[in-house]
Coordinates of C-alpha atoms in Angstrom, one line a residue:
Chain J
X1 CA 151.7 54.8 55.1
X2 CA 149.5 57.4 53.3
X3 CA 149.6 61.1 53.1
X4 CA 147.9 62.8 56.0
X5 CA 145.0 64.9 54.8
X6 CA 144.2 66.7 58.0
X7 CA 144.0 70.4 57.4
X8 CA 144.9 71.8 60.7
X9 CA 145.4 75.2 59.1
X10 CA 141.6 75.3 58.5
X11 CA 140.2 73.2 61.3
X12 CA 141.5 73.8 64.9
X13 CA 139.5 71.0 66.7
X14 CA 140.7 67.4 66.4
X15 CA 137.8 64.9 65.9
X16 CA 137.4 62.9 69.1
X17 CA 138.2 59.5 67.6
X18 CA 141.5 60.8 66.4
X19 CA 142.5 62.7 69.5
X20 CA 145.3 61.4 71.7
X21 CA 146.6 63.7 74.5
X22 CA 145.4 66.7 72.4
X23 CA 147.4 65.5 69.4
X24 CA 145.8 64.3 66.2
X25 CA 147.0 60.7 65.8
X26 CA 146.8 61.0 62.1
X27 CA 149.8 63.4 62.1
X28 CA 152.0 61.0 64.0
X29 CA 153.5 59.0 61.1
X30 CA 155.6 61.8 59.5
X31 CA 156.5 63.1 63.0
X32 CA 157.8 59.7 64.0
X33 CA 159.7 59.2 60.7
X34 CA 161.4 62.6 61.2
X35 CA 162.3 61.9 64.8
X36 CA 163.6 58.5 63.9
X37 CA 165.9 59.9 61.1
X38 CA 167.1 62.5 63.6
X39 CA 167.8 59.8 66.2
X40 CA 169.7 57.7 63.6
X41 CA 172.2 60.4 62.7
X42 CA 172.5 62.3 66.0
X43 CA 172.2 59.4 68.5
X44 CA 172.8 56.0 66.9
X45 CA 175.6 56.7 64.4
X46 CA 177.7 58.6 67.0
X47 CA 177.2 55.7 69.4
X48 CA 178.4 53.3 66.8
X49 CA 181.3 55.5 66.1
X50 CA 182.2 55.7 69.8
X51 CA 182.0 51.9 70.0
X52 CA 184.6 51.4 67.2
X53 CA 188.1 52.0 68.6
X54 CA 190.8 53.8 66.7
X55 CA 193.0 51.1 65.3
X56 CA 195.2 53.4 63.3
X57 CA 198.2 54.0 65.6
X58 CA 201.4 55.8 64.6
X59 CA 204.4 53.5 64.1
X60 CA 208.1 54.1 64.2
X61 CA 209.2 55.6 60.8
X62 CA 205.8 57.3 60.2
X63 CA 206.0 60.7 58.6
X64 CA 202.8 62.8 58.3
X65 CA 202.0 65.2 55.5
X66 CA 201.3 68.7 56.9
X67 CA 201.0 70.6 53.6
X68 CA 201.1 69.5 49.9
X69 CA 204.1 71.8 49.5
X70 CA 206.1 69.0 51.1
X71 CA 205.9 70.1 54.7
X72 CA 206.0 67.1 57.1
X73 CA 206.1 66.2 60.7
X74 CA 207.1 63.0 62.6
X75 CA 204.4 62.0 65.1
X76 CA 205.0 60.4 68.5
X77 CA 204.8 56.6 68.3
X78 CA 201.7 54.8 69.5
X79 CA 199.2 57.7 69.2
X80 CA 195.8 57.3 67.4
X81 CA 195.8 59.0 64.0
X82 CA 192.3 60.3 63.7
X83 CA 192.9 62.5 60.7
X84 CA 195.9 63.1 58.4
X85 CA 197.9 61.4 55.7
X86 CA 201.2 59.6 56.0
X87 CA 203.7 60.5 53.3
X88 CA 203.3 56.9 52.0
X89 CA 199.5 57.3 51.5
X90 CA 198.4 57.8 47.9
X91 CA 194.8 59.2 47.8
X92 CA 193.3 59.4 44.4
X93 CA 192.4 63.0 44.8
X94 CA 196.0 64.2 45.0
X95 CA 195.2 67.9 44.6
X96 CA 193.9 70.3 47.1
X97 CA 195.1 71.0 50.6
X98 CA 196.3 68.3 53.0
X99 CA 193.8 67.4 55.6
X100 CA 194.5 68.5 59.1
X101 CA 196.4 66.1 61.3
X102 CA 194.6 65.0 64.5
X103 CA 196.4 62.7 66.9
X104 CA 195.0 61.5 70.2
X105 CA 196.2 59.6 73.3
X106 CA 194.7 59.3 76.8
X107 CA 192.7 62.5 76.4
X108 CA 195.4 64.6 74.9
X109 CA 194.8 65.8 71.3
X110 CA 197.3 67.3 68.9
X111 CA 196.0 69.2 65.9
X112 CA 198.3 70.4 63.1
X113 CA 196.9 72.7 60.4
X114 CA 198.5 74.5 57.5
X115 CA 197.6 77.2 55.1
X116 CA 199.4 79.7 52.8
X117 CA 200.9 82.5 55.0
X118 CA 202.8 85.6 53.9
X119 CA 203.4 87.1 57.4
X120 CA 205.9 86.4 60.1
X121 CA 205.9 83.6 62.6
X122 CA 204.9 86.1 65.4
X123 CA 201.9 87.3 63.3
X124 CA 200.8 83.7 62.8
X125 CA 201.0 82.9 66.5
X126 CA 199.1 86.1 67.3
X127 CA 196.4 85.2 64.8
X128 CA 196.1 81.6 66.0
X129 CA 196.0 82.8 69.6
X130 CA 193.1 85.2 68.9
X131 CA 191.1 82.5 67.2
X132 CA 191.7 80.0 70.1
X133 CA 190.7 82.6 72.7
X134 CA 187.6 83.5 70.7
X135 CA 186.6 79.8 70.3
X136 CA 187.1 79.2 74.0
X137 CA 184.7 82.1 74.8
X138 CA 187.4 84.1 76.4
X139 CA 188.2 81.5 79.1
X140 CA 191.6 80.7 77.6
X141 CA 194.7 82.2 79.2
X142 CA 198.0 82.3 77.2
X143 CA 201.6 82.2 78.3
X144 CA 204.4 84.3 76.8
X145 CA 205.7 83.2 73.5
X146 CA 209.0 81.2 73.6
X147 CA 211.3 80.7 70.7
X148 CA 212.3 77.2 69.5
X149 CA 214.2 75.9 66.5
X150 CA 213.3 72.7 64.6
X151 CA 215.9 70.1 63.7
X152 CA 215.8 71.4 60.1
X153 CA 216.7 74.9 61.5
X154 CA 213.3 76.5 61.1
X155 CA 212.4 79.1 63.7
X156 CA 209.2 78.6 65.6
X157 CA 207.2 80.2 68.5
X158 CA 205.3 78.3 71.2
X159 CA 203.2 79.5 74.1
X160 CA 201.3 77.6 76.8
X161 CA 197.5 77.7 77.1
X162 CA 195.3 77.1 80.1
X163 CA 191.6 76.9 80.5
X164 CA 189.4 75.8 83.4
X165 CA 189.2 72.3 81.9
X166 CA 192.4 71.8 79.9
X167 CA 196.0 72.8 79.6
X168 CA 198.0 72.8 76.4
X169 CA 200.2 74.7 74.0
X170 CA 200.0 76.7 70.8
X171 CA 202.9 76.7 68.3
X172 CA 203.6 78.3 65.0
X173 CA 206.2 77.7 62.3
X174 CA 206.4 79.4 58.9
X175 CA 207.9 77.2 56.2
X176 CA 208.5 79.1 53.0
X177 CA 205.0 80.5 52.2
X178 CA 203.2 78.0 54.4
X179 CA 202.1 78.6 57.9
X180 CA 201.9 75.7 60.3
X181 CA 199.9 75.8 63.5
X182 CA 200.1 73.1 66.2
X183 CA 197.5 73.0 69.0
X184 CA 197.8 70.6 71.9
X185 CA 195.2 70.3 74.7
X186 CA 194.2 67.8 77.3
X187 CA 193.9 67.2 81.0
X188 CA 196.8 69.0 82.8
X189 CA 198.5 65.8 84.1
X190 CA 198.4 64.1 80.7
X191 CA 199.7 67.2 79.0
X192 CA 202.6 67.3 81.3
X193 CA 203.2 63.5 80.9
X194 CA 203.3 63.9 77.1
X195 CA 205.4 67.1 77.0
X196 CA 208.6 65.3 75.7
X197 CA 207.1 63.5 72.8
X198 CA 205.1 66.6 71.8
X199 CA 208.4 68.6 71.9
X200 CA 210.1 66.1 69.7
X201 CA 207.2 66.3 67.2
X202 CA 207.3 70.1 67.2
X203 CA 211.0 70.1 66.4
X204 CA 210.5 67.5 63.6
X205 CA 208.6 69.9 61.3
X206 CA 210.5 70.2 58.1
X207 CA 210.2 70.6 54.4
X208 CA 211.2 67.9 51.9
X209 CA 214.8 68.5 51.0
X210 CA 215.6 70.7 54.1
Chain Q
X1 CA 132.2 90.1 51.3
X2 CA 129.6 88.1 49.3
X3 CA 130.3 84.6 48.0
X4 CA 127.7 83.3 45.6
X5 CA 128.2 80.3 43.4
X6 CA 128.9 81.4 39.8
X7 CA 126.2 79.3 38.1
X8 CA 125.0 82.1 35.8
X9 CA 126.8 82.0 32.5
X10 CA 124.6 84.8 31.2
X11 CA 126.5 87.2 33.5
X12 CA 128.9 89.3 31.4
X13 CA 129.9 87.9 28.1
X14 CA 129.0 84.3 28.9
X15 CA 128.0 81.5 26.6
X16 CA 124.5 81.2 25.2
X17 CA 121.8 79.0 26.9
X18 CA 122.4 76.0 24.6
X19 CA 125.8 75.7 26.1
X20 CA 124.5 76.0 29.7
X21 CA 124.8 72.4 30.6
X22 CA 128.4 72.2 29.3
X23 CA 129.2 75.3 31.2
X24 CA 127.9 73.7 34.4
X25 CA 130.2 70.8 33.7
X26 CA 133.1 73.2 33.4
X27 CA 132.1 74.7 36.8
X28 CA 131.9 71.3 38.3
X29 CA 135.4 70.6 36.8
X30 CA 136.7 73.8 38.4
X31 CA 135.2 72.9 41.8
X32 CA 136.8 69.4 41.6
X33 CA 140.2 70.8 40.5
X34 CA 140.2 73.2 43.5
X35 CA 139.1 70.5 45.9
X36 CA 141.7 67.9 44.7
X37 CA 144.6 70.3 44.1
X38 CA 144.2 72.1 47.4
X39 CA 144.9 75.4 45.7
X40 CA 144.0 78.4 47.7
X41 CA 144.2 76.6 51.0
X42 CA 145.9 78.6 53.8
X43 CA 149.0 77.6 55.7
X44 CA 149.6 78.2 59.4
X45 CA 152.8 77.0 61.1
X46 CA 151.4 77.1 64.6
X47 CA 149.4 73.9 64.9
X48 CA 149.6 72.6 68.5
X49 CA 147.4 69.6 67.7
X50 CA 149.8 68.4 64.9
X51 CA 152.7 66.2 66.0
X52 CA 154.7 67.5 63.0
X53 CA 154.6 71.0 64.5
X54 CA 156.3 69.9 67.7
X55 CA 159.0 67.9 65.9
X56 CA 159.6 70.8 63.5
X57 CA 159.8 73.2 66.5
X58 CA 162.3 70.9 68.3
X59 CA 164.5 70.6 65.2
X60 CA 164.6 74.4 64.8
X61 CA 165.3 74.9 68.5
X62 CA 168.1 72.3 68.4
X63 CA 169.5 73.9 65.3
X64 CA 169.6 77.3 66.9
X65 CA 171.2 75.7 70.0
X66 CA 174.1 74.5 67.8
X67 CA 174.2 77.6 65.5
X68 CA 174.2 80.5 68.0
X69 CA 177.2 79.5 70.2
X70 CA 179.4 78.9 67.1
X71 CA 178.7 82.4 66.0
X72 CA 178.4 84.4 69.2
X73 CA 181.7 83.1 70.7
X74 CA 183.8 83.8 67.6
X75 CA 182.1 86.8 66.3
X76 CA 184.8 89.1 67.6
X77 CA 187.5 87.1 65.7
X78 CA 185.5 86.4 62.5
X79 CA 183.4 89.5 62.3
X80 CA 184.6 90.4 58.8
X81 CA 184.1 86.8 57.6
X82 CA 180.7 86.6 59.2
X83 CA 179.4 89.8 57.7
X84 CA 180.9 89.0 54.3
X85 CA 179.3 85.5 54.3
X86 CA 176.0 87.0 55.4
X87 CA 176.1 89.5 52.5
X88 CA 177.2 86.9 49.9
X89 CA 174.8 84.2 51.2
X90 CA 172.0 86.8 51.0
X91 CA 172.9 87.6 47.4
X92 CA 173.0 83.9 46.6
X93 CA 169.6 83.4 48.2
X94 CA 168.1 86.4 46.4
X95 CA 169.1 85.0 43.0
X96 CA 167.6 81.6 43.8
X97 CA 164.5 83.2 45.4
X98 CA 163.9 85.1 42.1
X99 CA 164.3 81.9 40.1
X100 CA 162.0 79.9 42.4
X101 CA 159.4 82.7 42.4
X102 CA 159.4 82.7 38.6
X103 CA 159.2 78.8 38.5
X104 CA 156.3 78.9 41.0
X105 CA 154.0 79.8 38.1
X106 CA 150.8 77.9 38.5
X107 CA 149.8 77.8 42.2
X108 CA 151.6 80.4 44.2
X109 CA 153.1 78.8 47.4
X110 CA 151.9 80.7 50.5
X111 CA 154.6 83.0 51.9
X112 CA 154.4 81.5 55.4
X113 CA 155.1 78.1 54.0
X114 CA 158.1 79.4 52.0
X115 CA 159.4 81.1 55.2
X116 CA 158.9 77.9 57.3
X117 CA 160.6 75.8 54.7
X118 CA 163.6 78.1 54.6
X119 CA 164.0 78.2 58.4
X120 CA 163.4 74.5 58.8
X121 CA 165.9 73.7 56.1
X122 CA 168.5 76.1 57.5
X123 CA 168.3 75.5 61.2
X124 CA 166.6 72.1 61.4
X125 CA 168.3 70.2 58.6
X126 CA 171.7 71.9 58.6
X127 CA 172.3 72.5 62.2
X128 CA 170.1 70.0 64.1
X129 CA 170.9 67.0 62.0
X130 CA 173.6 67.4 59.4
X131 CA 176.2 69.2 61.5
X132 CA 176.2 66.7 64.4
X133 CA 175.5 63.7 62.0
X134 CA 178.2 64.2 59.4
X135 CA 181.3 63.9 61.6
X136 CA 180.6 60.6 63.3
X137 CA 179.8 58.8 60.0
X138 CA 183.0 60.3 58.4
X139 CA 184.9 59.1 61.5
X140 CA 183.5 55.5 61.1
X141 CA 184.7 55.5 57.4
X142 CA 188.1 56.6 58.5
X143 CA 188.3 53.9 61.2
X144 CA 187.1 51.2 58.9
X145 CA 188.9 52.0 55.6
X146 CA 191.9 54.2 56.5
X147 CA 193.0 57.8 56.1
X148 CA 193.7 57.8 52.3
X149 CA 190.4 56.2 51.4
X150 CA 188.5 58.5 53.8
X151 CA 190.2 61.6 52.2
X152 CA 188.8 60.5 48.8
X153 CA 185.3 59.2 49.6
X154 CA 184.1 60.1 53.1
X155 CA 182.4 63.4 52.0
X156 CA 180.8 61.8 49.0
X157 CA 179.5 58.9 51.0
X158 CA 178.3 60.9 54.0
X159 CA 176.7 64.2 52.9
X160 CA 174.3 62.6 50.3
X161 CA 172.8 60.3 53.0
X162 CA 172.9 62.5 56.1
X163 CA 172.0 65.8 54.4
X164 CA 169.5 64.6 51.9
X165 CA 167.6 62.6 54.6
X166 CA 167.9 65.6 56.9
X167 CA 166.3 67.9 54.4
X168 CA 163.9 65.1 53.4
X169 CA 162.4 64.8 56.9
X170 CA 162.0 68.6 57.0
X171 CA 160.0 68.3 53.8
X172 CA 157.9 65.4 55.4
X173 CA 157.2 67.6 58.4
X174 CA 156.0 70.4 56.1
X175 CA 153.9 67.8 54.3
X176 CA 152.3 66.9 57.6
X177 CA 151.7 70.5 58.4
X178 CA 150.4 71.5 55.0
X179 CA 148.8 68.3 53.5
X180 CA 146.3 70.3 51.5
X181 CA 148.8 72.9 50.2
X182 CA 151.5 70.3 49.2
X183 CA 149.8 67.8 47.0
X184 CA 151.6 67.5 43.7
X185 CA 155.1 66.6 42.7
X186 CA 155.5 70.2 41.5
X187 CA 154.6 71.4 45.0
X188 CA 157.4 69.0 46.1
X189 CA 159.8 70.6 43.7
X190 CA 159.1 74.1 44.9
X191 CA 158.8 73.6 48.7
X192 CA 161.8 71.2 48.6
X193 CA 163.8 73.8 46.8
X194 CA 163.0 76.3 49.6
X195 CA 164.1 73.8 52.2
X196 CA 167.3 73.3 50.3
X197 CA 167.9 77.0 49.9
X198 CA 167.7 77.5 53.6
X199 CA 170.1 74.7 54.1
X200 CA 172.5 76.1 51.5
X201 CA 172.5 79.6 52.9
X202 CA 173.1 78.6 56.5
X203 CA 175.8 76.1 55.3
X204 CA 177.5 78.8 53.3
X205 CA 177.6 81.0 56.3
X206 CA 179.3 78.2 58.2
X207 CA 181.7 77.6 55.3
X208 CA 182.5 81.3 55.3
X209 CA 183.7 81.1 58.9
X210 CA 185.5 77.8 58.2
X211 CA 187.4 79.3 55.3
X212 CA 188.5 82.2 57.5
X213 CA 189.6 79.7 60.2
X214 CA 191.5 77.6 57.8
X215 CA 193.5 80.6 56.7
X216 CA 194.3 81.5 60.4
X217 CA 191.9 84.5 60.2
X218 CA 193.9 86.3 57.5
X219 CA 192.2 88.3 54.7
X220 CA 188.7 87.1 55.9
X221 CA 186.8 89.2 53.3
X222 CA 188.9 88.0 50.5
X223 CA 188.7 84.3 51.5
X224 CA 185.0 84.4 52.0
X225 CA 184.4 86.3 48.8
X226 CA 186.5 83.7 46.8
X227 CA 184.5 80.9 48.4
X228 CA 181.3 82.7 47.4
X229 CA 182.5 83.1 43.8
X230 CA 183.4 79.4 43.6
X231 CA 180.0 78.4 45.0
X232 CA 178.2 80.9 42.8
X233 CA 179.9 79.6 39.7
X234 CA 179.0 76.0 40.6
X235 CA 175.8 76.9 42.4
X236 CA 173.4 75.2 40.0
X237 CA 174.1 71.8 41.5
X238 CA 173.3 72.9 45.0
X239 CA 171.1 71.9 47.9
X240 CA 168.1 73.7 46.4
X241 CA 168.3 71.5 43.4
X242 CA 169.0 68.2 45.3
X243 CA 166.1 68.8 47.7
X244 CA 163.7 69.8 44.9
X245 CA 164.3 66.4 43.3
X246 CA 164.3 64.5 46.6
X247 CA 161.0 66.1 47.7
X248 CA 159.3 65.6 44.4
X249 CA 160.5 62.0 44.6
X250 CA 158.9 61.6 48.0
X251 CA 155.6 62.9 46.7
X252 CA 155.6 60.3 44.0
X253 CA 156.6 57.6 46.4
X254 CA 153.9 58.5 49.0
X255 CA 151.1 59.5 46.6
X256 CA 148.4 62.0 47.4
X257 CA 144.8 62.7 46.3
X258 CA 146.2 65.0 43.6
X259 CA 149.2 63.0 42.6
X260 CA 148.9 59.2 42.0
X261 CA 151.7 57.1 43.4
X262 CA 154.5 56.4 40.9
X263 CA 157.0 54.3 42.8
X264 CA 159.5 54.0 39.9
X265 CA 159.5 57.8 39.2
X266 CA 159.8 58.5 43.0
X267 CA 162.7 56.2 43.5
X268 CA 164.4 57.6 40.4
X269 CA 164.2 61.2 41.6
X270 CA 165.3 60.4 45.2
X271 CA 168.2 58.4 43.8
X272 CA 169.1 61.2 41.4
X273 CA 169.3 63.7 44.2
X274 CA 171.6 61.3 46.3
X275 CA 173.8 60.3 43.3
X276 CA 174.3 63.8 41.9
X277 CA 175.2 65.0 45.4
X278 CA 177.6 62.1 45.9
X279 CA 179.3 62.4 42.6
X280 CA 179.7 66.2 43.1
X281 CA 181.3 65.7 46.5
X282 CA 183.6 62.9 45.2
X283 CA 184.6 64.6 42.0
X284 CA 188.3 64.8 42.9
X285 CA 188.6 61.1 43.6
X286 CA 186.5 60.1 40.5
X287 CA 188.8 62.2 38.3
X288 CA 191.7 60.4 40.0
X289 CA 193.3 63.6 41.0
X290 CA 193.6 64.9 37.5
X291 CA 192.4 68.1 35.9
X292 CA 189.5 66.0 34.6
X293 CA 187.7 67.1 37.8
X294 CA 186.4 70.1 35.9
X295 CA 184.9 67.7 33.3
X296 CA 183.2 65.7 36.1
X297 CA 181.8 68.8 37.7
X298 CA 180.5 70.2 34.3
X299 CA 178.9 66.8 33.4
X300 CA 177.3 66.5 36.9
X301 CA 175.8 70.0 36.5
X302 CA 174.5 69.1 33.0
X303 CA 172.9 65.9 34.3
X304 CA 171.5 67.7 37.3
X305 CA 169.9 70.4 35.1
X306 CA 168.5 67.8 32.7
X307 CA 166.9 65.8 35.5
X308 CA 165.5 69.0 37.0
X309 CA 163.9 70.1 33.8
X310 CA 162.5 66.6 33.2
X311 CA 161.0 66.7 36.8
X312 CA 159.6 70.2 36.1
X313 CA 158.1 69.0 32.8
X314 CA 156.4 65.8 34.2
X315 CA 155.6 67.4 37.5
X316 CA 154.1 70.5 35.9
X317 CA 151.5 68.4 33.9
X318 CA 149.3 68.0 36.9
X319 CA 149.5 71.7 37.8
X320 CA 148.7 72.5 34.2
X321 CA 145.6 70.3 34.3
X322 CA 144.4 72.0 37.4
X323 CA 145.0 75.5 36.0
X324 CA 143.2 74.6 32.8
X325 CA 140.2 73.2 34.8
X326 CA 140.0 76.3 37.0
X327 CA 140.2 78.8 34.1
X328 CA 138.1 76.8 31.6
X329 CA 134.8 78.5 32.7
X330 CA 136.5 81.9 32.3
X331 CA 137.3 81.0 28.7
X332 CA 133.7 79.8 28.2
X333 CA 132.3 83.1 29.4
X334 CA 134.8 85.0 27.4
X335 CA 136.9 86.5 30.2
X336 CA 140.0 85.0 28.6
X337 CA 140.7 83.8 25.1
X338 CA 141.8 80.3 23.9
X339 CA 145.4 81.3 23.4
X340 CA 145.5 83.1 26.8
X341 CA 144.3 79.9 28.5
X342 CA 146.9 77.9 26.7
X343 CA 149.7 80.3 27.7
X344 CA 148.5 80.6 31.3
X345 CA 147.9 76.9 31.9
X346 CA 150.7 75.6 29.7
X347 CA 154.4 75.2 30.3
X348 CA 157.1 77.8 29.7
X349 CA 157.2 77.0 25.9
X350 CA 153.5 77.9 25.5
X351 CA 153.9 81.1 27.5
X352 CA 157.0 82.1 25.4
X353 CA 155.1 81.4 22.1
X354 CA 152.2 83.6 23.3
X355 CA 154.6 86.4 24.2
X356 CA 156.8 86.2 21.1
X357 CA 153.8 86.3 18.8
X358 CA 153.1 89.8 20.0
X359 CA 153.9 92.2 17.2
X360 CA 155.6 94.9 19.2
X361 CA 157.1 95.6 22.5
X362 CA 154.1 97.4 24.0
X363 CA 151.8 94.4 23.0
X364 CA 154.3 92.0 24.5
X365 CA 154.3 93.9 27.8
X366 CA 150.5 94.0 27.8
X367 CA 150.4 90.3 27.2
X368 CA 152.8 89.7 30.2
X369 CA 150.4 91.8 32.3
X370 CA 147.5 89.8 31.1
X371 CA 149.1 86.5 32.1
X372 CA 149.9 87.9 35.5
X373 CA 146.3 89.1 35.9
X374 CA 145.0 85.6 34.8
X375 CA 147.3 84.1 37.5
X376 CA 145.7 86.5 40.0
X377 CA 142.2 85.5 38.9
X378 CA 143.1 81.8 39.2
X379 CA 144.5 82.4 42.7
X380 CA 141.4 84.3 43.8
X381 CA 139.1 81.7 42.3
X382 CA 141.0 78.9 44.2
X383 CA 140.8 80.9 47.4
X384 CA 137.1 81.5 47.1
X385 CA 136.4 77.9 46.2
X386 CA 135.3 78.9 42.7
X387 CA 132.7 81.4 44.0
X388 CA 132.3 84.9 42.6
X389 CA 133.3 87.0 45.5
X390 CA 134.5 90.6 45.4
X391 CA 138.2 89.6 44.9
X392 CA 137.3 87.4 41.9
X393 CA 135.1 90.2 40.4
X394 CA 138.0 92.6 41.0
X395 CA 140.4 90.2 39.3
X396 CA 138.1 90.0 36.2
X397 CA 137.8 93.8 36.1
X398 CA 141.5 94.1 36.2
X399 CA 141.8 91.9 33.1
X400 CA 139.3 94.1 31.3
X401 CA 141.2 97.3 32.4
X402 CA 144.5 95.9 31.2
X403 CA 143.0 95.1 27.8
X404 CA 142.0 98.7 27.6

C-alpha cells in the first residue's frame, strides 16, 4: 500500500479512470483501513466479549472488598462477578481505591461504589439520588428513604427507584469516613424475585473488626 | 497579483553573471524542494470525492453521538465539574498548543489541518472508537484471567492498543485528506501531536466528570482541579506525545515521495508509543504496589522525552534540507546571510547559537525578528511555487526593514 498523492484540496475533479460512484478510488485504502479498525474495536471485540460467558460466580464464603479501608460486603451466592475483588485476591497494585463491585444475575445488576465521605448518610443518599436521576435523564422516580441497620450495627438508608424500563433501589451507608453506595436495577419481576438476597447483601456491609 | 519566475539573479543584490549557472541550479533545487516537500500546499477538509472525508465525517458524527448525551443529561448534576474540566482542559491545551506552535518551525502546518486533527482526535478517536472499544476488551481480560489480574493489567493492555490504533486511523485519514501537506516524518510528529491533543482534552473532560461521579458529586471543583494538577504534573507523557511518535512511525512505515520508507525506524516509533503508553498505565502493577511507582513514572517520562527528541532530531533533518534548498537562492542573492540560513534551516541548537552570539538584548531581539521574517519568506516562496509574487517581494522588503 502506498501513500495516496491525490491532492483533492487543489483539484476538485477526479480523473475518469479513477472515478467510482463519484469517489476517487485511490483514496479508498486509508478509508478502508480506518473503517476496519473501527469495526474491530466497536463491532468485533464487543461481539467476542458477548460470546464469552461470565464464569466467575460468587461462592459461599466469598467476601468482597468495598474499600481499601477494610470495608467489605458478602455477595449473594451464584451471581456473576463482573468487577470487584474478593478479600482473598492479592493484586500486585495494592494501593489506590478498590474497584467498584458489579454483580449480575438474570438481568439484575448490583453496583457497589465507595469513596471518602465526610457528610451524613442522608446527604450521601441525596447526592447519589441526584446523580442517578441526572444520568437517567429525569425519567427516574424515587421512593421515600427507609432506615435499615447492618448486622454490624451500621445505620443505612435505602429507597426504591423506578424508571420506564427498570425497577431497583438505591442505598447508602457511611462507614467511618467512607461512603458506600449500592445501586440495584433490573426488570421489575427479577428485582422482586431477588429482593431477599439483595437485602442480605445490604445488611452484610461491615468494616474489618466491627 | 503577478507571478513571474525568479530567474534574474541580477535583481537586487544578486550574484554576478559568472555565478548565474549555479544560481539557476539553486533555483531548480528550490523548485524541486517545494514540489517534493509539498510545502505551501493548501488544505481543505470538505472533499466529497475523497473516501477518507466520509469516514472522518462518520467518526466525528459517531463521536458526537456518544459525547453529547453523556454531557447533556448530567450537566445539571455535574455543572461545576464540567465547567472546571472545560477550563482546566483548555489551559492544558493552550500550553501544548504553544509548545507545538514553537516546534512547528520549518513548514507551518495549515490552521485548518490543525483544527481538523484536533476535532478528529477528540471526537473521532476518543468517543467513536476508544470509549466503546475499551470496555469490551477489558471485560474479556477479566473473564479470561480473573479480577485481580484485570485490576493490575487490563488498563495497560487495553488503552495502548485501542487508543493508539484509534488515533492512528485518524492520522491515516488526515494523510488521505492531505497527502501533499503531510509528507515527512516531522509532519507526522506535528499533526499526530494535534490528534493526540484533541484526544487528551476530550478524555480529560470525561475524566473530570468521572472524578466527580466517583466522589458522589461532592466538591466537584476540588476533585476536578486535583485531577488536573496530577495530569498537568505528569502531562509530558500524554496522548499528544504518544500519537506524535505513532504518526511519525506510520510515515516511516508507509513512505512518501519526501520521506523514504524506513521500516525499522517506523516499527521502533510505533512500538515506542504503544510500550510507553502501556508501561505508564501499568505502573502500579510493575512497581508491585510499592512506592517505586513514582520511579517507574519518572523513568517512563524520561524515556518518552528522549525518544521524542530523537524523533524530532532525525525527523527534522528532511525539513531542514527542504528549508535550506528553498532559502539557498536567497542567500546567493544576498537577501540573507550564511549564518542566518544556518539558523533558519538548522535545528534548535543552531538557532540558539545564532541568538546567543548577539552582543546585547536589542540585537538578540532583532535577530529573533529576522528569523521569523525568514520563516515568512520561506512560507511565501513555498506558496508561490518559488515565484516572485507580491507576497514574496513584501517578505523580502520586511527583512530589509527589520535590518534597518
